[in-house]
Amino acid sequence: MSGPAHPVDDLAAHAVGALTADEAGSVEAHIARCGVCRAAFADHLATLAALTGDSPPPDGLWHRIEARLDSTAGSTLAPPPVPLLPPAAAPARRADAPAPPVGWDGSARRPGAAAPPVDGGAPARWSRRRGRRGGRAWPAARLAAAAVLVVAVGATLARLAAPDGTPTVAEGAESALEDPDATVTRLDDPASGAPAARFVVTPEGDAYVMLDDLAPLPAERTYQLWRTETTTPISLGVLGPGRARAAEVHVPPGRARLVISQEPAGGSPAPTGPLVAAGTVG
Amino acid sequence: MNNGDPGHTRPLPMADLEHLDDPGLVAALCGGNGAALAEVYRRYGGAVWAVAQRVCRRPDLAEEVCQVVFTDLWSHPDRYDPERGTLRAWLVTRGRGRAVDAVRSEASRRRREDREARLAPAGAGVSADVEAAVDTAGLGDAVRRALAGLPGHQREAVMLTYFGGHTFREAARMLGAPEGTVKSRIRLALGTLRRELVAEGLAP
């Protein structure tokens, strides 16, 4: 039995979820071979998604999602990514819009839908870690007893030792320090000027902080890395209490003022504790 | 950047993740980049929560829905097809579907418990469902205006199905309208809503 060339009513009914499974299957089969209806269907879904807009999820939802992703260990006390509100929109028309979206670091952010696509070929900078496998980074991060980097703007999950032989942070840091083309920057105690830590980055973009003269902290405290050349400090992640003497970090390319502060375990949204090391990189 | 081979996806610095478009972000997910999931949550967690909360009307159910949507995305990022629309729309669609399932499961569980407790089911039935589903309270002002601008039959058809979780046959019975008519009304409603919401800058 043949139907209309473009089953527009069924398309709309399917978009709102009002078809039975069989009927939906028929529409999906049509969508798979019809670009016109595929586009129309995408438009319907976009329209429907706009009806409910955005609302702040409950605190802790992200932690609970994290916890479900990996069953081997509890979630780290990581500052969660703060969801953006509202979606990108023509600002002039949004008279009823809530305040502009704010990212974790307090700076204005725009969600991916409005972000410029990565142009041309490669992203700004990435590297293949020596010997790193292309597996899930998530479980590896859970095995941390040592330095853990929280998921915060400008930071990434720690690439820590996994039982499968992926290089440890310590090994990666050692390689970086041995790399003649790597750049090492001293981070000194702001008060005394004495050396406190080092920041090392290889040409491939692997970067580490060596906690040389920063003493290990009690378990309820941690070191946290920030960039501060902007007006609001941006967290680059938690470095841990310092039992591990190296932490992997990701610092965006370009000039950056880096400082290390002492914070409560899990980190803080803004520096609260003493600044123990500072330097300028890039 | 997306050379199409997930096996060669490398971990990206977080700053780069923020500037990735949706397909690039999903490619990073396919490569097992946990920070990419956090970035997806940062961008669209609020959207998934909003639809889950709206359909479930209970924070505990809505939370469960959100968790499932994001854990599913982590387990099966390859299910997202950029040809089918934006990642946001896809996640909201998944959230709405899961939310409807959650509400139905919960309702079944309650009915079983009521039967077991020998409580008479409340006579609220059809009309209460229509009212609850069509209520626009809690939606954004511009969205409410756009919905209010629809002919009543169209508004009822789209809200009973999308938010109320009813099939078009159920909606037809509830509204006392022919089934084909309900489908057309949904189509017309979506078209009008799209024009309004795009004009407001709320839809791409």
XYZ file of C-alpha atoms in Angstrom:
486
model
C 0.000 0.000 0.000
C 1.491 3.332 -0.956
C 0.970 6.505 1.000
C 1.666 10.133 0.181
C 5.118 10.983 -1.114
C 5.862 12.763 2.133
C 3.785 11.502 5.076
C 3.720 14.891 6.740
C 1.011 14.122 9.283
C 2.685 10.910 10.389
C 5.960 12.781 10.567
C 4.468 15.288 12.994
C 2.757 12.582 15.020
C 6.027 10.686 15.264
C 7.882 13.813 16.354
C 5.558 14.225 19.344
C 5.819 10.547 20.120
C 2.205 9.756 19.352
C 2.625 6.711 17.116
C 2.742 3.057 18.015
C 6.075 1.288 17.680
C 5.136 -0.198 14.296
C 3.873 3.079 12.928
C 6.981 4.818 14.186
C 9.121 2.217 12.484
C 7.453 2.934 9.142
C 8.075 6.630 9.507
C 11.677 6.030 10.498
C 12.155 3.897 7.397
C 10.864 6.760 5.269
C 13.046 9.313 7.061
C 16.077 7.166 6.370
C 15.592 7.518 2.620
C 14.004 10.969 2.316
C 16.084 14.054 2.925
C 13.083 16.358 2.798
C 11.312 14.556 5.610
C 14.540 14.125 7.549
C 14.936 17.899 7.564
C 11.290 18.464 8.457
C 11.543 15.943 11.273
C 14.659 17.632 12.625
C 12.785 20.934 12.591
C 9.903 19.388 14.546
C 12.263 18.067 17.201
C 13.996 21.424 17.468
C 10.635 23.155 17.893
C 9.561 20.727 20.597
C 12.897 21.021 22.398
C 12.347 24.781 22.554
C 9.050 24.406 24.395
C 10.588 23.429 27.706
C 13.741 25.508 27.320
C 16.269 25.122 30.115
C 15.976 24.819 33.879
C 18.719 24.440 36.456
C 19.045 20.779 37.370
C 19.229 19.880 41.057
C 22.589 20.124 42.779
C 24.322 16.835 42.788
C 22.647 15.441 39.700
C 25.930 15.463 37.844
C 27.652 13.620 40.699
C 24.963 10.991 40.593
C 25.403 10.607 36.853
C 29.163 10.289 37.330
C 28.657 7.688 40.009
C 26.517 5.579 37.727
C 29.073 5.667 34.950
C 31.692 3.863 36.916
C 30.911 1.239 39.455
C 34.400 0.620 40.722
C 34.737 3.601 43.007
C 32.722 6.464 44.384
C 32.743 9.721 42.531
C 35.388 12.269 43.292
C 34.345 15.433 45.022
C 34.561 17.299 41.776
C 32.923 20.634 41.171
C 30.313 19.689 38.598
C 29.979 21.359 35.251
C 27.391 24.085 35.688
C 24.682 23.709 33.055
C 24.116 26.679 30.850
C 20.920 28.664 30.918
C 19.283 29.584 28.637
C 20.038 28.300 25.139
C 21.663 30.627 22.649
C 19.069 33.057 21.384
C 18.886 36.410 19.650
C 19.498 38.569 22.707
C 17.532 41.566 21.467
C 14.318 39.603 21.370
C 14.573 37.826 24.686
C 12.932 40.419 26.887
C 11.847 37.695 29.246
C 15.158 35.896 29.235
C 16.880 34.965 32.461
C 20.399 36.220 33.153
C 23.035 35.250 30.595
C 24.527 31.813 30.986
C 27.506 31.636 33.232
C 30.110 28.970 33.024
C 31.861 27.381 35.940
C 34.453 30.109 36.131
C 31.925 32.913 36.218
C 32.637 34.040 32.691
C 29.895 34.329 30.120
C 29.553 31.184 28.077
C 27.604 30.252 25.055
C 26.517 26.684 24.431
C 27.791 24.577 21.622
C 24.872 25.326 19.362
C 26.134 28.844 18.984
C 29.821 28.102 19.136
C 31.704 28.372 15.866
C 32.460 24.945 14.478
C 36.077 23.921 14.524
C 37.319 25.288 11.255
C 39.287 23.438 8.648
C 41.104 20.450 9.999
C 42.680 19.913 13.366
C 41.575 21.383 16.672
C 43.862 23.918 18.290
C 46.174 21.411 19.838
C 46.055 17.864 20.940
C 48.543 15.146 21.370
C 48.739 11.422 21.362
C 50.105 10.382 24.699
C 52.952 8.010 24.310
C 51.506 4.538 24.524
C 48.066 5.759 25.503
C 45.229 3.554 24.446
C 42.057 4.982 23.029
C 39.876 3.637 25.789
C 37.586 5.210 28.284
C 39.280 7.846 30.350
C 36.515 7.739 32.901
C 37.290 4.473 34.698
C 40.976 5.334 34.730
C 40.258 8.491 36.643
C 38.433 6.566 39.314
C 41.510 4.600 40.249
C 43.147 7.681 41.602
C 44.583 7.716 45.044
C 47.036 10.338 43.913
C 46.562 13.606 42.097
C 43.100 13.919 40.637
C 42.023 16.669 38.331
C 38.421 17.608 38.613
C 36.207 18.368 35.694
C 36.066 22.115 35.663
C 36.327 24.697 32.938
C 39.817 24.594 31.614
C 40.600 21.264 33.276
C 40.194 17.668 32.329
C 39.973 14.327 34.032
C 43.248 13.003 35.294
C 45.014 10.526 33.118
C 46.077 8.273 35.892
C 47.615 4.879 36.083
C 45.287 2.215 34.781
C 45.968 -1.463 35.343
C 46.409 -1.961 31.632
C 49.753 -0.237 31.557
C 48.808 3.210 30.346
C 51.630 5.539 31.386
C 51.186 7.010 34.822
C 51.126 10.722 35.396
C 54.495 10.376 37.059
C 55.898 8.659 33.991
C 54.395 11.242 31.686
C 55.783 14.068 33.775
C 59.199 12.466 33.828
C 59.168 12.137 30.045
C 58.138 15.743 29.715
C 60.942 16.911 31.983
C 63.416 14.906 29.941
C 62.147 16.349 26.677
C 64.722 18.886 25.511
C 62.052 20.805 23.629
C 59.730 21.103 26.603
C 59.287 24.425 28.368
C 59.693 24.498 32.131
C 58.423 27.480 34.084
C 59.043 28.095 37.750
C 56.077 28.844 39.955
C 57.390 30.662 43.010
C 56.002 31.422 46.438
C 54.493 34.905 46.009
C 55.537 35.925 49.496
C 59.138 34.788 49.609
C 60.014 34.339 45.961
C 61.336 30.881 46.781
C 60.750 28.126 44.238
C 57.587 26.181 45.018
C 56.527 24.276 41.906
C 57.211 23.884 38.216
C 55.009 23.898 35.178
C 56.259 21.874 32.241
C 54.715 21.638 28.771
C 55.940 19.678 25.763
C 55.608 20.852 22.170
C 52.800 18.314 21.741
C 50.835 20.033 24.490
C 51.328 17.559 27.345
C 51.508 19.674 30.476
C 52.251 18.873 34.097
C 52.649 20.636 37.407
C 55.461 19.340 39.606
C 54.695 20.031 43.266
C 58.386 20.224 44.109
C 58.455 22.231 47.330
C 54.754 22.160 48.119
C 54.355 19.921 51.140
C 51.662 17.253 51.167
C 48.456 18.523 52.745
C 46.063 16.735 55.097
C 43.387 14.682 53.336
C 40.705 17.329 53.747
C 42.741 19.886 51.824
C 43.970 20.051 48.282
C 46.064 22.172 45.975
C 44.162 23.825 43.149
C 45.506 25.413 39.989
C 44.119 28.668 38.577
C 44.755 31.005 35.743
C 44.392 34.580 36.782
C 45.328 36.867 33.922
C 41.632 37.522 33.434
C 39.676 39.358 36.083
C 38.025 36.231 37.470
C 40.295 33.322 38.358
C 39.577 30.275 36.277
C 40.089 26.903 37.888
C 42.342 24.600 35.916
C 41.658 21.745 38.285
C 42.433 20.234 41.610
C 45.960 18.889 42.010
C 45.264 16.723 45.034
C 46.755 16.975 48.518
C 50.236 16.374 47.159
C 50.963 12.770 47.961
C 51.589 12.418 44.231
C 54.253 14.870 43.230
C 53.079 15.417 39.663
C 49.701 16.317 38.215
C 48.674 16.446 34.604
C 46.986 19.650 33.574
C 45.544 21.257 30.507
C 46.241 24.892 30.022
C 44.836 26.635 26.960
C 47.488 27.860 24.560
C 48.849 31.325 24.926
C 49.989 33.458 27.753
C 48.609 32.579 31.165
C 49.274 33.584 34.729
C 49.146 30.435 36.842
C 48.724 30.306 40.604
C 48.309 27.442 43.020
C 46.210 27.830 46.145
C 45.279 25.613 49.042
C 41.587 24.711 49.156
C 39.227 22.283 50.857
C 39.297 18.813 49.327
C 37.305 18.795 46.111
C 38.258 22.333 45.255
C 36.498 25.666 45.371
C 34.725 27.762 42.775
C 37.079 30.640 43.522
C 40.359 30.792 45.418
C 39.796 30.885 49.167
C 43.050 29.657 50.622
C 46.587 30.933 50.580
C 48.364 31.294 47.244
C 51.449 29.153 47.452
C 52.915 29.358 43.958
C 52.638 31.690 40.998
C 54.222 32.183 37.605
C 53.579 33.245 34.042
C 53.568 30.737 31.223
C 53.301 31.010 27.472
C 39.285 17.090 13.146
C 36.670 14.398 12.899
C 38.506 12.040 10.640
C 35.624 9.620 11.060
C 37.650 7.050 12.908
C 36.755 6.941 16.594
C 39.773 4.768 17.283
C 41.991 7.727 16.531
C 40.174 10.289 18.608
C 42.601 11.788 21.059
C 41.778 13.410 24.360
C 41.273 17.107 23.845
C 42.098 19.885 26.225
C 38.981 21.116 27.993
C 39.261 24.552 26.470
C 39.017 22.963 23.057
C 35.979 20.927 24.081
C 34.026 24.089 24.746
C 34.540 25.239 21.190
C 33.621 21.961 19.574
C 30.388 21.723 17.666
C 27.988 18.941 18.608
C 29.274 16.308 16.183
C 32.833 16.979 17.328
C 31.810 16.653 20.928
C 30.066 13.361 20.253
C 33.155 12.157 18.405
C 35.132 12.908 21.544
C 32.570 10.880 23.477
C 32.987 7.995 21.084
C 36.681 8.174 21.875
C 35.946 7.749 25.571
C 36.651 11.315 26.615
C 34.888 11.734 29.942
C 35.351 15.476 29.914
C 33.275 15.547 26.754
C 30.295 14.112 28.648
C 30.667 16.822 31.251
C 30.683 19.390 28.463
C 27.484 17.892 27.014
C 25.915 18.103 30.459
C 27.088 21.685 30.798
C 25.467 22.592 27.487
C 22.304 20.556 27.594
C 21.755 19.257 31.115
C 19.307 22.053 31.767
C 17.329 21.220 28.643
C 17.017 17.543 29.546
C 16.063 18.406 33.106
C 13.433 20.884 31.913
C 11.592 18.388 29.729
C 11.908 15.574 32.276
C 10.574 17.784 35.029
C 7.706 18.975 32.837
C 6.564 15.508 31.833
C 7.194 13.717 35.135
C 6.136 16.567 37.414
C 8.126 14.812 40.126
C 11.753 15.631 40.821
C 12.669 12.071 41.773
C 11.374 10.643 38.504
C 12.853 13.525 36.522
C 16.250 12.915 38.115
C 16.171 9.273 37.209
C 15.277 10.218 33.643
C 18.203 12.629 33.383
C 20.619 10.063 34.743
C 19.450 7.523 32.195
C 19.730 9.967 29.298
C 23.316 10.854 30.118
C 24.459 7.361 30.995
C 22.904 6.122 27.756
C 24.751 8.824 25.861
C 27.995 7.735 27.469
C 27.370 4.095 26.624
C 26.060 4.650 23.122
C 27.242 7.986 21.750
C 27.069 6.489 18.276
C 23.287 6.605 18.457
C 23.313 10.347 17.843
C 23.201 11.146 14.142
C 23.876 14.791 13.299
C 21.768 14.390 10.155
C 18.784 13.953 12.420
C 19.172 17.325 14.108
C 20.989 19.025 16.933
C 22.372 17.192 19.931
C 20.168 19.322 22.136
C 17.014 18.301 20.284
C 18.104 14.679 20.322
C 18.755 14.656 24.057
C 15.456 16.408 24.771
C 13.656 13.851 22.620
C 15.334 11.035 24.547
C 14.467 12.761 27.813
C 10.832 13.206 26.857
C 10.525 9.589 25.799
C 12.100 8.297 28.992
C 9.966 10.611 31.036
C 6.755 9.316 29.480
C 7.909 5.766 30.172
C 8.718 6.682 33.765
C 5.323 8.228 34.339
C 3.561 5.216 32.837
C 5.560 2.778 34.969
C 4.866 4.814 38.046
C 1.143 5.004 37.250
C 0.975 1.237 36.741
C 2.745 0.662 40.012
C 0.337 2.962 41.814
C -2.708 1.340 40.236
C -1.434 -2.051 41.321
C -0.937 -0.806 44.824
C -4.370 0.811 44.862
C -5.955 -2.422 43.684
C -4.059 -4.336 46.291
C -5.186 -1.914 48.934
C -8.682 -2.166 47.521
C -8.918 1.544 46.965
C -11.414 2.677 44.377
C -9.621 4.449 41.526
C -10.400 8.132 41.511
C -12.858 9.149 38.807
C -10.541 11.871 37.570
C -9.696 9.921 34.436
C -9.821 11.583 31.101
C -10.694 15.188 31.804
C -8.075 15.648 34.515
C -5.463 14.243 32.184
C -6.388 16.713 29.462
C -6.266 19.651 31.846
C -2.962 18.689 33.327
C -1.334 18.063 29.966
C -2.602 21.256 28.380
C -1.634 23.484 31.294
C 1.115 25.821 30.144
C 2.176 26.952 33.611
C 5.890 26.609 34.119
C 6.775 27.159 30.499
C 8.643 30.266 29.403
C 6.659 33.400 28.649
C 7.422 33.434 24.954
C 6.546 29.747 24.713
C 3.255 30.314 26.507
C 2.449 33.152 24.141
C 3.234 30.956 21.162
C 1.027 28.172 22.520
C -1.745 30.606 23.368
C -1.611 31.803 19.794
C -2.563 28.369 18.512
C -6.157 27.401 17.872
C -7.352 25.476 20.930
C -7.720 22.190 19.070
C -4.167 22.365 17.817
C -2.784 23.260 21.218
C -4.646 20.403 22.859
C -3.507 17.931 20.229
C 0.174 18.737 20.526
C 0.220 19.016 24.302
C -1.836 15.884 24.976
C 0.548 13.878 22.858
C 3.911 15.467 23.518
C 3.577 16.314 27.190
C 0.729 14.007 28.087
C 2.348 10.991 26.478
C -0.837 9.874 24.735
C -0.928 8.224 21.330
C -2.826 10.058 18.646
C -5.621 7.482 18.960
C -5.925 8.092 22.691
C -5.845 11.825 22.103
C -8.544 11.483 19.457
C -10.765 9.660 21.929
C -10.075 12.129 24.679
C -10.803 15.079 22.452
C -13.716 13.494 20.606
C -12.041 14.126 17.256
C -11.207 11.889 14.269
C -7.763 10.328 14.393
C -6.596 11.785 11.102
C -7.730 15.214 12.218
C -5.671 14.981 15.387
C -2.563 14.196 13.351
C -3.153 17.153 11.041
C -3.658 19.427 14.015
C -0.345 18.310 15.454
C 1.368 19.049 12.156
C -0.223 22.480 11.876
C 0.611 23.278 15.490
C 4.265 22.367 15.036
C 4.481 24.532 11.942
C 3.010 27.567 13.660
C 5.045 27.046 16.802
C 8.195 26.791 14.755
C 7.591 30.095 13.030
C 6.832 31.810 16.329
C 9.751 30.351 18.224
C 12.261 30.974 15.450
C 11.065 34.578 15.318
C 11.668 34.777 19.067
C 15.109 33.311 18.645
C 14.199 30.288 20.731
C 14.577 27.665 18.042
C 17.362 27.346 15.498
